[in-house]
Amino acid sequence: AQTVTQSQPEMSVQEAETVTLSCTYDTSESDYYLFWYKQPPSRQMILVIRQEAYKQQNATENRFSVNFQKAAKSFSLKISDSQLGDAAMYFCAYRGGLTANSKLTFGKGITLSVRP
Amino acid sequence: DTGVSQDPRHKITKRGQNVTFRCDPISEHNRLYWYRQTLGQGPEFLTYFQNEAQLEKSRLLSDRFSAERPKGSFSTLEIQRTEQGDSAMYLCASSFRGVQETQYFGPGTRLLVL
């Protein structure tokens, strides 16, 4: 079974600074997808960024980028120029590559606070 | 596109009562998922549908839980004889089957069983 581990329960960053959230996963599959989702307090979960395992290039979305290390099974999220609105819980998630196996497996999440 | 909607947003019930939640997916999405999230944890998969067919159920989904998706549109999740351990946020997500499949989540239904 696939597992996703987020070992840091909380992190804090100064506004305008950069922060990196860590995630590791375990799988025996060679084809899969990885995601970071953001869940603001009392608001719905939204997709931040996705990475296909077959792509060597790290995904980027504006201020958000990932460091995908397939051999190490590591998938960290870097947030640049942090803003107050980035404060939320962040979840790392895994999905198998077969379209018949589409459920997401989530980590426990990390609470990010942004200091003004 | 109005996104995934869920109703009700909050539900308080007494132990032993039955509750039903509804999820309306994004209109063109053919897959619909239910997850459960307890405080301070990540969502856990419960079940999913492709069109009207329920294709997978987690072992977390006990006999007291049942889900339907008639006509492949909205879905309902029913919990019978609720227990205090059922208190959680129930999340619905939808997606379009394919290689680029991405799940979009609704706001959730927060259940409190007294």
Short mmCIF file of C-alpha atoms in Angstrom, two decimals:
data_model
loop_
_atom_site.label_atom_id
_atom_site.label_comp_id
_atom_site.label_asym_id
_atom_site.label_seq_id
_atom_site.Cartn_x
_atom_site.Cartn_y
_atom_site.Cartn_z
CA ALA A 1 0.00 0.00 0.00
CA GLN A 2 1.12 3.53 -0.69
CA THR A 3 1.91 5.83 2.21
CA VAL A 4 2.53 9.56 2.40
CA THR A 5 4.46 11.07 5.28
CA GLN A 6 4.56 14.68 6.35
CA SER A 7 6.74 14.73 9.41
CA GLN A 8 6.55 18.45 10.22
CA PRO A 9 3.22 19.23 11.89
CA GLU A 10 3.75 22.99 11.90
CA MET A 11 5.90 25.60 10.23
CA SER A 12 6.11 29.35 10.35
CA VAL A 13 7.46 31.85 7.83
CA GLN A 14 7.92 35.59 7.75
CA GLU A 15 5.88 37.42 5.14
CA ALA A 16 7.83 37.81 1.86
CA GLU A 17 10.24 35.03 2.82
CA THR A 18 10.54 31.54 1.34
CA VAL A 19 9.47 28.33 3.06
CA THR A 20 9.78 24.67 2.10
CA LEU A 21 7.31 22.01 3.18
CA SER A 22 8.53 18.42 3.16
CA CYS A 23 6.80 15.24 2.03
CA THR A 24 8.00 11.70 1.48
CA TYR A 25 6.07 8.79 0.08
CA ASP A 26 6.41 5.09 -0.40
CA THR A 27 5.21 3.16 -3.43
CA SER A 28 6.16 0.22 -5.59
CA GLU A 29 4.57 1.77 -8.66
CA SER A 30 6.65 3.42 -11.35
CA ASP A 31 3.90 5.63 -12.71
CA TYR A 32 2.06 7.95 -10.36
CA TYR A 33 1.10 11.54 -9.62
CA LEU A 34 1.80 13.77 -6.65
CA PHE A 35 -0.16 16.75 -5.47
CA TRP A 36 -0.07 19.53 -2.93
CA TYR A 37 -3.44 20.75 -1.68
CA LYS A 38 -4.10 23.81 0.48
CA GLN A 39 -6.90 23.90 3.05
CA PRO A 40 -7.44 27.35 4.58
CA PRO A 41 -9.22 27.47 7.95
CA SER A 42 -12.90 26.59 7.52
CA ARG A 43 -12.57 26.70 3.74
CA GLN A 44 -12.43 24.06 1.09
CA MET A 45 -9.38 22.26 -0.15
CA ILE A 46 -7.85 23.62 -3.32
CA LEU A 47 -5.15 22.23 -5.58
CA VAL A 48 -1.84 24.06 -5.40
CA ILE A 49 0.33 22.05 -7.75
CA ARG A 50 0.70 18.60 -9.33
CA GLN A 51 3.66 16.59 -10.54
CA GLU A 52 3.71 13.64 -12.89
CA ALA A 53 6.31 11.05 -11.87
CA TYR A 54 7.41 10.49 -15.46
CA LYS A 55 8.40 14.13 -15.84
CA GLN A 56 11.90 15.03 -14.75
CA GLN A 57 11.16 18.74 -14.74
CA ASN A 58 9.85 20.09 -11.47
CA ALA A 59 6.39 21.66 -11.63
CA THR A 60 5.94 25.37 -10.95
CA GLU A 61 2.84 27.51 -10.49
CA ASN A 62 3.64 31.18 -9.92
CA ARG A 63 5.13 31.41 -6.40
CA PHE A 64 4.81 27.67 -5.82
CA SER A 65 7.32 25.11 -6.99
CA VAL A 66 8.23 21.55 -6.11
CA ASN A 67 11.46 19.66 -5.67
CA PHE A 68 10.65 16.16 -6.89
CA GLN A 69 13.32 13.56 -6.12
CA LYS A 70 11.96 10.30 -7.52
CA ALA A 71 14.78 8.07 -6.33
CA ALA A 72 14.52 9.43 -2.81
CA LYS A 73 10.70 9.43 -2.98
CA SER A 74 10.65 13.01 -1.83
CA PHE A 75 8.27 15.75 -2.93
CA SER A 76 8.71 19.11 -1.23
CA LEU A 77 6.80 22.33 -1.84
CA LYS A 78 8.55 25.68 -1.94
CA ILE A 79 6.54 28.83 -1.43
CA SER A 80 8.35 31.99 -2.46
CA ASP A 81 7.46 35.53 -1.38
CA SER A 82 5.08 34.19 1.27
CA GLN A 83 1.85 36.10 1.73
CA LEU A 84 -0.60 36.24 4.62
CA GLY A 85 -3.12 34.39 2.46
CA ASP A 86 -0.78 31.41 2.28
CA ALA A 87 -1.56 30.56 5.89
CA ALA A 88 -3.35 27.24 5.78
CA MET A 89 -2.98 23.53 6.22
CA TYR A 90 -1.06 21.92 3.35
CA PHE A 91 -1.52 18.30 2.36
CA CYS A 92 0.71 16.19 0.19
CA ALA A 93 -1.19 13.53 -1.77
CA TYR A 94 -0.38 10.55 -3.98
CA ARG A 95 -2.36 8.97 -6.79
CA GLY A 96 -1.42 5.82 -8.69
CA GLY A 97 -0.84 6.04 -12.42
CA LEU A 98 -3.51 3.60 -13.52
CA THR A 99 -6.70 5.44 -14.33
CA ALA A 100 -8.58 2.66 -12.58
CA ASN A 101 -6.77 3.45 -9.35
CA SER A 102 -7.57 7.09 -8.89
CA LYS A 103 -8.10 7.57 -5.16
CA LEU A 104 -5.84 9.99 -3.36
CA THR A 105 -3.71 9.01 -0.39
CA PHE A 106 -2.97 12.00 1.83
CA GLY A 107 -0.36 12.81 4.41
CA LYS A 108 -1.36 14.17 7.80
CA GLY A 109 -0.78 17.72 6.69
CA ILE A 110 1.30 20.64 7.89
CA THR A 111 -0.03 23.85 9.35
CA LEU A 112 1.71 26.88 7.88
CA SER A 113 1.50 30.21 9.64
CA VAL A 114 2.72 33.47 8.08
CA ARG A 115 4.05 36.21 10.33
CA PRO A 116 3.39 39.79 9.20
CA ASP B 1 -18.73 26.17 -13.59
CA THR B 2 -19.99 26.40 -10.04
CA GLY B 3 -17.63 23.87 -8.47
CA VAL B 4 -18.43 20.97 -6.18
CA SER B 5 -21.19 21.68 -3.68
CA GLN B 6 -22.20 19.79 -0.57
CA ASP B 7 -25.27 19.95 1.60
CA PRO B 8 -25.66 20.42 4.49
CA ARG B 9 -22.48 22.18 5.54
CA HIS B 10 -23.01 21.28 9.19
CA LYS B 11 -25.01 18.53 10.86
CA ILE B 12 -25.49 17.83 14.54
CA THR B 13 -27.24 14.61 15.42
CA LYS B 14 -27.77 12.30 18.35
CA ARG B 15 -26.15 8.93 18.55
CA GLY B 16 -28.25 6.28 16.87
CA GLN B 17 -29.88 8.61 14.34
CA ASN B 18 -29.48 8.30 10.59
CA VAL B 19 -27.99 11.12 8.53
CA THR B 20 -27.71 11.72 4.80
CA PHE B 21 -25.34 14.04 2.98
CA ARG B 22 -25.52 15.21 -0.61
CA CYS B 23 -22.78 16.08 -3.07
CA ASP B 24 -23.22 17.78 -6.44
CA PRO B 25 -20.11 17.41 -8.59
CA ILE B 26 -18.83 19.65 -11.34
CA SER B 27 -21.26 19.00 -14.17
CA GLU B 28 -18.96 17.37 -16.73
CA HIS B 29 -17.11 15.21 -14.21
CA ASN B 30 -17.81 11.50 -14.39
CA ARG B 31 -15.99 10.49 -11.20
CA LEU B 32 -17.09 11.30 -7.68
CA TYR B 33 -15.26 10.54 -4.46
CA TRP B 34 -16.08 10.58 -0.76
CA TYR B 35 -13.40 11.13 1.88
CA ARG B 36 -13.51 11.50 5.66
CA GLN B 37 -11.30 13.91 7.53
CA THR B 38 -10.91 13.96 11.31
CA LEU B 39 -9.41 16.86 13.19
CA GLY B 40 -5.74 17.37 12.47
CA GLN B 41 -5.57 14.55 9.94
CA GLY B 42 -5.52 14.24 6.19
CA PRO B 43 -8.58 13.04 4.33
CA GLU B 44 -9.08 9.29 4.10
CA PHE B 45 -10.68 7.66 1.09
CA LEU B 46 -14.12 6.10 1.61
CA THR B 47 -15.52 5.28 -1.81
CA TYR B 48 -15.77 6.43 -5.39
CA PHE B 49 -18.09 6.27 -8.37
CA GLN B 50 -17.53 6.34 -12.07
CA ASN B 51 -20.80 7.51 -13.51
CA GLU B 52 -23.39 5.56 -11.49
CA ALA B 53 -21.16 2.57 -10.70
CA GLN B 54 -19.53 2.34 -7.28
CA LEU B 55 -16.08 1.01 -8.18
CA GLU B 56 -14.23 0.89 -4.88
CA LYS B 57 -15.03 0.98 -1.19
CA SER B 58 -12.55 1.39 1.64
CA ARG B 59 -12.57 -0.95 4.60
CA LEU B 60 -13.30 2.22 6.56
CA LEU B 61 -16.78 2.12 5.07
CA SER B 62 -18.63 -0.07 7.55
CA ASP B 63 -22.01 -1.66 6.95
CA ARG B 64 -23.65 1.41 8.47
CA PHE B 65 -22.43 3.53 5.57
CA SER B 66 -24.00 3.48 2.15
CA ALA B 67 -23.41 5.69 -0.87
CA GLU B 68 -25.30 6.08 -4.09
CA ARG B 69 -24.99 8.03 -7.27
CA PRO B 70 -28.20 7.52 -9.21
CA LYS B 71 -28.04 8.58 -12.85
CA GLY B 72 -24.38 9.44 -12.48
CA SER B 73 -25.01 12.96 -11.28
CA PHE B 74 -25.28 13.89 -7.58
CA SER B 75 -24.35 11.45 -4.84
CA THR B 76 -25.63 10.76 -1.35
CA LEU B 77 -23.79 9.31 1.61
CA GLU B 78 -25.95 7.85 4.36
CA ILE B 79 -24.79 6.86 7.81
CA GLN B 80 -27.17 4.68 9.78
CA ARG B 81 -27.19 4.37 13.57
CA THR B 82 -24.57 7.07 13.97
CA GLU B 83 -21.85 6.69 16.59
CA GLN B 84 -19.70 9.35 18.23
CA GLY B 85 -16.74 8.05 16.27
CA ASP B 86 -18.48 9.10 13.06
CA SER B 87 -17.93 12.75 13.96
CA ALA B 88 -15.76 14.15 11.20
CA MET B 89 -15.70 16.27 8.08
CA TYR B 90 -17.06 14.41 5.06
CA LEU B 91 -15.52 15.65 1.84
CA CYS B 92 -16.72 15.09 -1.67
CA ALA B 93 -14.52 15.51 -4.73
CA SER B 94 -15.11 15.10 -8.44
CA SER B 95 -12.92 14.61 -11.47
CA PHE B 96 -12.94 13.69 -15.13
CA ARG B 97 -11.43 10.29 -15.80
CA GLY B 98 -8.17 10.51 -17.72
CA VAL B 99 -4.41 10.72 -17.49
CA GLN B 100 -4.57 14.36 -16.42
CA GLU B 101 -7.25 13.57 -13.84
CA THR B 102 -7.34 16.04 -10.96
CA GLN B 103 -9.81 15.94 -8.11
CA TYR B 104 -11.65 19.10 -7.08
CA PHE B 105 -13.09 19.23 -3.61
CA GLY B 106 -16.29 20.56 -2.16
CA PRO B 107 -16.52 22.51 1.11
CA GLY B 108 -17.39 19.43 3.13
CA THR B 109 -20.11 18.48 5.59
CA ARG B 110 -19.06 18.66 9.22
CA LEU B 111 -20.85 16.02 11.28
CA LEU B 112 -21.05 16.08 15.06
CA VAL B 113 -22.61 13.11 16.80
CA LEU B 114 -23.64 13.77 20.40
#
